[in-house]
Short mmCIF file of N, CA and C in Angstrom, two decimals:
data_model
loop_
_atom_site.label_atom_id
_atom_site.label_comp_id
_atom_site.label_asym_id
_atom_site.label_seq_id
_atom_site.Cartn_x
_atom_site.Cartn_y
_atom_site.Cartn_z
N UNK A 2 14.74 11.80 6.56
CA UNK A 2 15.34 10.39 6.07
C UNK A 2 16.59 10.46 5.73
N UNK A 3 17.11 12.09 4.61
CA UNK A 3 17.84 12.03 4.04
C UNK A 3 19.08 12.41 5.39
N UNK A 4 18.58 13.46 6.41
CA UNK A 4 19.01 13.90 7.72
C UNK A 4 20.41 12.79 8.26
N UNK A 5 18.80 11.88 8.67
CA UNK A 5 18.95 10.37 9.09
C UNK A 5 20.32 9.62 8.63
N UNK A 6 20.11 10.15 6.82
CA UNK A 6 21.43 9.34 6.33
C UNK A 6 22.70 9.99 6.52
N UNK A 7 22.29 10.72 6.87
CA UNK A 7 23.64 11.07 7.03
C UNK A 7 24.49 11.73 8.22
N UNK A 8 23.68 11.99 8.88
CA UNK A 8 24.04 12.12 9.89
C UNK A 8 24.82 10.02 11.20
N UNK A 9 23.91 9.43 10.58
CA UNK A 9 24.26 7.75 10.33
C UNK A 9 25.88 8.09 9.99
N UNK A 10 26.22 7.92 8.60
CA UNK A 10 27.53 8.41 7.73
C UNK A 10 28.72 8.48 8.44
N UNK A 11 27.86 10.20 8.69
CA UNK A 11 28.57 10.94 9.40
C UNK A 11 29.57 11.03 11.23
N UNK A 12 28.55 8.95 11.83
CA UNK A 12 28.82 8.91 13.18
C UNK A 12 29.09 7.49 12.35
N UNK A 13 29.75 6.87 12.04
CA UNK A 13 29.97 5.86 11.28
C UNK A 13 31.84 6.46 11.09
N UNK A 14 31.68 8.21 10.45
CA UNK A 14 33.18 8.02 10.28
C UNK A 14 33.66 8.25 10.84
N UNK A 15 33.39 8.86 12.55
CA UNK A 15 33.96 9.33 13.84
C UNK A 15 34.08 9.00 14.26
N UNK A 16 33.14 7.37 14.23
CA UNK A 16 33.69 6.32 15.47
C UNK A 16 34.97 5.61 14.04
N UNK A 17 35.11 4.96 12.65
CA UNK A 17 36.17 5.16 12.62
C UNK A 17 37.90 5.92 12.33
N UNK A 18 37.12 7.30 12.63
CA UNK A 18 38.38 7.69 12.31
C UNK A 18 38.65 7.99 14.13
N UNK A 19 37.92 7.56 14.86
CA UNK A 19 38.42 7.80 16.13
C UNK A 19 39.28 6.98 16.71
N UNK A 20 40.55 7.78 17.67
CA UNK A 20 41.61 7.50 17.80
C UNK A 20 42.01 7.19 19.07
N UNK A 21 42.34 5.70 19.57
CA UNK A 21 42.69 5.73 21.25
C UNK A 21 44.19 5.70 21.48
N UNK A 22 44.90 6.19 22.42
CA UNK A 22 46.08 6.75 22.15
C UNK A 22 45.68 5.57 23.81
N UNK A 23 47.52 4.23 23.48
CA UNK A 23 47.55 3.04 24.16
C UNK A 23 49.36 3.76 25.14
N UNK A 24 49.59 3.75 25.86
CA UNK A 24 50.44 3.61 26.63
C UNK A 24 51.50 2.99 27.68
N UNK A 25 52.37 2.65 27.27
CA UNK A 25 53.31 1.77 27.39
C UNK A 25 54.07 2.36 28.30
N UNK A 26 54.55 1.72 29.74
CA UNK A 26 55.08 1.67 30.97
C UNK A 26 56.39 0.78 29.96
N UNK A 27 58.02 0.93 30.13
CA UNK A 27 59.16 0.64 30.00
C UNK A 27 59.55 0.16 31.07
N UNK A 28 60.03 -1.61 31.34
CA UNK A 28 60.59 -1.69 32.74
C UNK A 28 61.84 -0.75 32.90
N UNK A 29 62.57 -0.19 34.01
CA UNK A 29 63.03 0.29 34.98
C UNK A 29 64.06 0.30 34.47
N UNK A 30 65.27 0.52 33.48
CA UNK A 30 66.25 1.10 33.04
C UNK A 30 67.14 1.73 34.01
N UNK A 31 68.91 1.20 34.69
CA UNK A 31 69.82 1.64 35.49
C UNK A 31 70.05 2.30 34.94
N UNK A 32 70.82 3.62 34.79
CA UNK A 32 71.98 4.22 34.47
C UNK A 32 72.79 5.27 35.37
N UNK A 33 73.90 4.40 35.26
CA UNK A 33 75.28 5.62 35.67
C UNK A 33 75.35 6.64 36.17
N UNK A 34 75.37 7.49 37.19
CA UNK A 34 75.55 8.70 37.03
C UNK A 34 77.05 9.01 36.24
N UNK A 35 77.49 10.54 35.74
CA UNK A 35 78.66 10.52 34.97
C UNK A 35 79.04 9.55 34.37
N UNK A 36 78.07 8.73 33.70
CA UNK A 36 77.96 8.52 32.42
C UNK A 36 78.75 8.98 31.32
N UNK A 37 79.22 8.58 30.65
CA UNK A 37 80.24 8.99 28.98
C UNK A 37 79.14 9.58 28.40
N UNK A 38 78.64 11.00 27.24
CA UNK A 38 77.95 12.01 26.69
C UNK A 38 77.66 10.95 25.06
N UNK A 39 76.53 10.65 25.58
CA UNK A 39 76.56 9.75 23.89
C UNK A 39 76.81 7.75 24.58
N UNK A 40 75.91 8.61 25.48
CA UNK A 40 75.82 6.78 26.32
C UNK A 40 74.12 6.45 26.07
N UNK A 41 74.46 4.85 25.57
CA UNK A 41 72.67 4.90 25.44
C UNK A 41 72.45 4.48 26.53
N UNK A 42 71.23 4.91 26.64
CA UNK A 42 70.12 4.80 27.64
C UNK A 42 68.80 2.62 27.39
N UNK A 43 68.58 4.10 26.34
CA UNK A 43 67.51 2.15 26.15
C UNK A 43 67.04 2.99 24.10
N UNK A 44 67.16 1.24 24.37
CA UNK A 44 66.66 1.03 22.77
C UNK A 44 65.03 1.98 22.89
N UNK A 45 64.60 2.36 22.03
CA UNK A 45 63.09 2.17 21.94
C UNK A 45 62.38 1.48 20.39
N UNK A 46 61.09 0.47 20.90
CA UNK A 46 60.39 -0.61 20.06
C UNK A 46 59.66 0.31 20.07
N UNK A 47 59.37 -0.01 18.21
CA UNK A 47 58.02 0.58 17.16
C UNK A 47 56.81 -0.34 18.32
N UNK A 48 55.98 -0.65 18.21
CA UNK A 48 55.12 -1.82 17.76
C UNK A 48 54.06 -1.34 16.96
N UNK A 49 54.17 -0.53 15.73
CA UNK A 49 53.84 -0.19 15.05
C UNK A 49 55.38 -1.07 14.05
N UNK A 50 54.29 -0.97 12.14
CA UNK A 50 55.43 -1.59 11.73
C UNK A 50 55.22 -0.08 10.80
N UNK A 51 55.49 1.10 10.77
CA UNK A 51 55.36 1.93 10.35
C UNK A 51 57.30 2.85 10.30
N UNK A 52 58.10 2.17 9.20
CA UNK A 52 59.12 2.77 9.41
C UNK A 52 59.66 3.74 9.06
N UNK A 53 58.65 4.96 9.06
CA UNK A 53 58.67 6.67 9.92
C UNK A 53 58.84 6.59 11.14
N UNK A 54 58.27 6.41 11.94
CA UNK A 54 57.76 6.69 12.95
C UNK A 54 58.58 8.22 13.80
N UNK A 55 57.32 8.46 14.06
CA UNK A 55 58.41 10.10 14.54
C UNK A 55 57.70 10.05 16.34
N UNK A 56 58.80 9.57 16.71
CA UNK A 56 59.25 10.46 18.52
C UNK A 56 59.49 11.62 18.83
N UNK A 57 58.93 12.02 20.63
CA UNK A 57 59.73 13.09 20.02
C UNK A 57 59.53 12.75 22.32
N UNK A 58 60.46 13.20 22.35
CA UNK A 58 60.74 13.05 23.84
C UNK A 58 60.38 14.71 24.45
N UNK A 59 59.44 14.48 25.66
CA UNK A 59 58.41 15.59 26.21
C UNK A 59 59.57 16.30 27.48
N UNK A 60 59.50 17.44 27.93
CA UNK A 60 60.10 17.65 28.35
C UNK A 60 59.34 18.25 29.69
N UNK A 61 58.50 16.94 30.58
CA UNK A 61 57.48 17.26 31.47
C UNK A 61 58.29 18.48 32.99
N UNK A 62 59.42 17.41 33.51
CA UNK A 62 60.05 17.83 34.15
C UNK A 62 60.67 18.61 33.88
N UNK A 63 60.96 19.69 32.47
CA UNK A 63 62.08 20.67 32.65
C UNK A 63 63.23 20.85 33.20
N UNK A 64 63.54 19.64 32.80
CA UNK A 64 64.99 18.52 32.81
C UNK A 64 65.63 17.43 31.76
N UNK A 65 64.34 16.57 31.10
CA UNK A 65 64.55 15.91 31.04
C UNK A 65 65.42 15.77 29.13
N UNK A 66 65.61 17.32 28.37
CA UNK A 66 66.03 17.71 27.09
C UNK A 66 66.95 18.19 27.19
N UNK A 67 67.65 18.62 28.36
CA UNK A 67 69.12 18.48 29.20
C UNK A 67 69.84 17.64 28.72
N UNK A 68 69.66 16.80 29.66
CA UNK A 68 69.48 15.57 30.02
C UNK A 68 70.36 14.21 28.62
N UNK A 69 68.68 14.23 27.62
CA UNK A 69 68.49 13.56 26.31
C UNK A 69 68.05 13.73 25.22
N UNK A 70 68.53 13.01 24.47
CA UNK A 70 67.86 13.30 22.76
C UNK A 70 67.90 11.53 22.04
N UNK A 71 66.83 11.25 21.57
CA UNK A 71 66.35 10.72 20.39
C UNK A 71 66.86 10.82 19.71
N UNK A 72 68.11 9.60 19.36
CA UNK A 72 68.80 9.62 17.50
C UNK A 72 69.09 8.21 17.70
N UNK A 73 67.89 8.10 16.36
CA UNK A 73 67.79 6.46 15.52
C UNK A 73 67.15 5.28 16.52
N UNK A 74 65.96 5.79 16.65
CA UNK A 74 65.55 5.07 18.05
C UNK A 74 65.76 4.82 18.77
N UNK A 75 66.55 5.51 19.48
CA UNK A 75 67.36 5.33 21.16
C UNK A 75 67.60 6.96 21.60
N UNK A 76 67.33 6.47 23.62
CA UNK A 76 67.50 7.40 23.77
C UNK A 76 69.51 7.42 23.70
N UNK A 77 69.51 8.49 24.36
CA UNK A 77 70.74 8.84 24.63
C UNK A 77 71.48 10.29 25.14
N UNK A 78 72.44 9.88 26.75
CA UNK A 78 72.81 11.04 27.35
C UNK A 78 73.30 12.04 26.23
N UNK A 79 73.28 13.18 26.55
CA UNK A 79 73.66 14.52 26.07
C UNK A 79 74.20 15.69 26.88
N UNK A 80 74.21 15.57 28.23
CA UNK A 80 75.27 15.67 28.79
C UNK A 80 75.59 15.26 31.06
N UNK A 81 76.00 15.42 30.93
CA UNK A 81 76.44 14.81 32.47
C UNK A 81 75.22 14.41 33.81
N UNK A 82 74.86 13.35 34.12
CA UNK A 82 73.81 13.93 35.27
C UNK A 82 74.73 13.62 36.28
N UNK A 83 74.19 14.04 37.18
CA UNK A 83 74.50 14.00 38.36
C UNK A 83 73.63 13.56 39.18
N UNK A 84 73.64 12.98 40.05
CA UNK A 84 72.54 12.11 40.87
C UNK A 84 72.40 12.99 42.01
N UNK A 85 73.30 13.21 42.91
CA UNK A 85 72.83 14.81 43.62
C UNK A 85 71.85 16.14 43.40
N UNK A 86 72.93 16.59 41.93
CA UNK A 86 72.03 17.60 41.83
C UNK A 86 70.45 17.10 41.30
N UNK A 87 70.09 16.42 40.67
CA UNK A 87 68.75 15.42 40.73
C UNK A 87 67.97 15.51 41.93
N UNK A 88 68.86 14.58 42.89
CA UNK A 88 68.20 14.62 44.12
C UNK A 88 67.34 15.99 44.70
N UNK A 89 69.06 17.13 45.15
CA UNK A 89 68.64 18.13 45.58
C UNK A 89 67.77 19.36 44.78
N UNK A 90 67.95 18.85 43.59
CA UNK A 90 66.39 19.67 42.56
C UNK A 90 65.44 18.96 42.55
N UNK A 91 64.67 18.59 43.67
CA UNK A 91 63.91 17.75 43.38
C UNK A 91 63.43 16.56 42.06
N UNK A 92 64.27 15.93 41.55
CA UNK A 92 63.78 15.92 40.09
C UNK A 92 63.55 14.67 40.68
N UNK A 93 64.35 13.75 41.99
CA UNK A 93 63.34 12.93 41.57
C UNK A 93 62.18 12.00 42.54
N UNK A 94 62.18 11.16 41.18
CA UNK A 94 60.67 10.23 42.31
C UNK A 94 60.86 9.95 44.49
N UNK A 95 62.29 9.72 44.23
CA UNK A 95 62.82 8.86 45.67
C UNK A 95 64.10 9.82 45.79
N UNK A 96 63.90 10.18 47.11
CA UNK A 96 65.22 10.22 46.94
C UNK A 96 66.12 9.46 47.66
N UNK A 97 66.06 8.37 48.50
CA UNK A 97 66.65 7.16 48.19
C UNK A 97 67.28 6.22 47.13
N UNK A 98 66.10 6.85 45.93
CA UNK A 98 66.45 5.95 45.11
C UNK A 98 66.01 7.17 43.88
N UNK A 99 67.19 7.26 43.05
CA UNK A 99 67.04 8.32 42.09
C UNK A 99 65.88 7.83 41.14
N UNK A 100 64.73 7.87 40.83
CA UNK A 100 63.74 6.88 39.48
C UNK A 100 63.12 8.12 39.37
N UNK A 101 64.07 8.66 37.89
CA UNK A 101 63.51 9.74 37.66
C UNK A 101 62.67 9.22 36.47
N UNK A 102 61.77 9.92 34.98
CA UNK A 102 60.58 9.72 34.10
C UNK A 102 61.23 10.42 33.00
N UNK A 103 61.44 9.31 31.69
CA UNK A 103 61.22 10.11 29.94
C UNK A 103 60.09 9.89 30.27
N UNK A 104 59.75 10.34 29.21
CA UNK A 104 58.02 10.84 27.82
C UNK A 104 58.53 10.60 26.97
N UNK A 105 57.45 9.95 26.14
CA UNK A 105 57.99 9.85 24.71
C UNK A 105 56.71 9.65 23.89
N UNK A 106 56.25 10.50 22.91
CA UNK A 106 54.48 11.08 22.42
C UNK A 106 55.15 10.03 20.93
N UNK A 107 54.81 9.25 21.03
CA UNK A 107 54.36 8.69 19.59
C UNK A 107 53.24 8.54 18.59
N UNK A 108 53.83 9.20 17.12
CA UNK A 108 53.27 9.45 16.56
C UNK A 108 52.59 10.54 16.54
N UNK A 109 52.55 11.96 17.17
CA UNK A 109 51.36 12.70 17.55
C UNK A 109 50.25 12.40 18.74
N UNK A 110 50.13 11.56 19.15
CA UNK A 110 49.25 11.11 20.11
C UNK A 110 49.40 9.88 19.80
N UNK A 111 49.61 8.96 18.98
CA UNK A 111 49.29 7.68 19.04
C UNK A 111 50.02 6.37 19.73
N UNK A 112 50.90 6.93 20.73
CA UNK A 112 50.56 6.45 21.70
C UNK A 112 51.94 7.59 22.74
N UNK A 113 52.57 6.48 23.77
CA UNK A 113 52.63 7.74 25.26
C UNK A 113 54.13 6.59 25.81
N UNK A 114 54.90 6.43 25.52
CA UNK A 114 55.53 6.13 26.18
C UNK A 114 56.61 6.64 27.86
N UNK A 115 56.24 5.67 28.59
CA UNK A 115 56.38 6.14 29.89
C UNK A 115 58.52 4.91 30.34
N UNK A 116 59.33 5.89 30.08
CA UNK A 116 60.84 5.33 30.46
C UNK A 116 61.56 5.20 32.05
N UNK A 117 60.81 4.62 33.01
CA UNK A 117 61.58 4.48 33.92
C UNK A 117 63.20 4.80 33.87
N UNK A 118 63.83 5.42 34.35
CA UNK A 118 65.57 5.68 34.65
C UNK A 118 65.54 6.07 36.22
N UNK A 119 66.67 3.99 37.36
CA UNK A 119 67.41 4.69 37.74
C UNK A 119 68.82 4.57 38.38
N UNK A 120 68.40 6.26 38.65
CA UNK A 120 70.14 7.07 38.71
C UNK A 120 70.61 6.13 39.28
N UNK A 121 71.87 5.68 39.23
CA UNK A 121 73.07 4.46 40.36
C UNK A 121 74.31 5.74 40.78
N UNK A 122 74.91 5.20 42.09
CA UNK A 122 75.71 5.97 41.97
C UNK A 122 77.33 5.61 41.42
#
């Protein structure tokens, strides 16, 4: 009986602690190629009231951290963005409309944000 009670308590704790990651896709942002370094690409808005939100820019395509960084809940450019170079290196999802994605991990996996960026000529 005591073992069954302990198992029920453990199961209840596991269900309360279990986290599910919510995925949020931002609207597509338009960004001119060769914009000024330090340009704001998008302001990130937390859906929680946590003042100490932890945002991590993922480098899934192998180029994101070379072009962008997160500062004060904003994605900003840190290098020049060359549209043709992105197309040639097959970083764009669509060659006619150079669309890339930036992925953000929020609070160690509590949320996952996808920000599509259309690079304009």
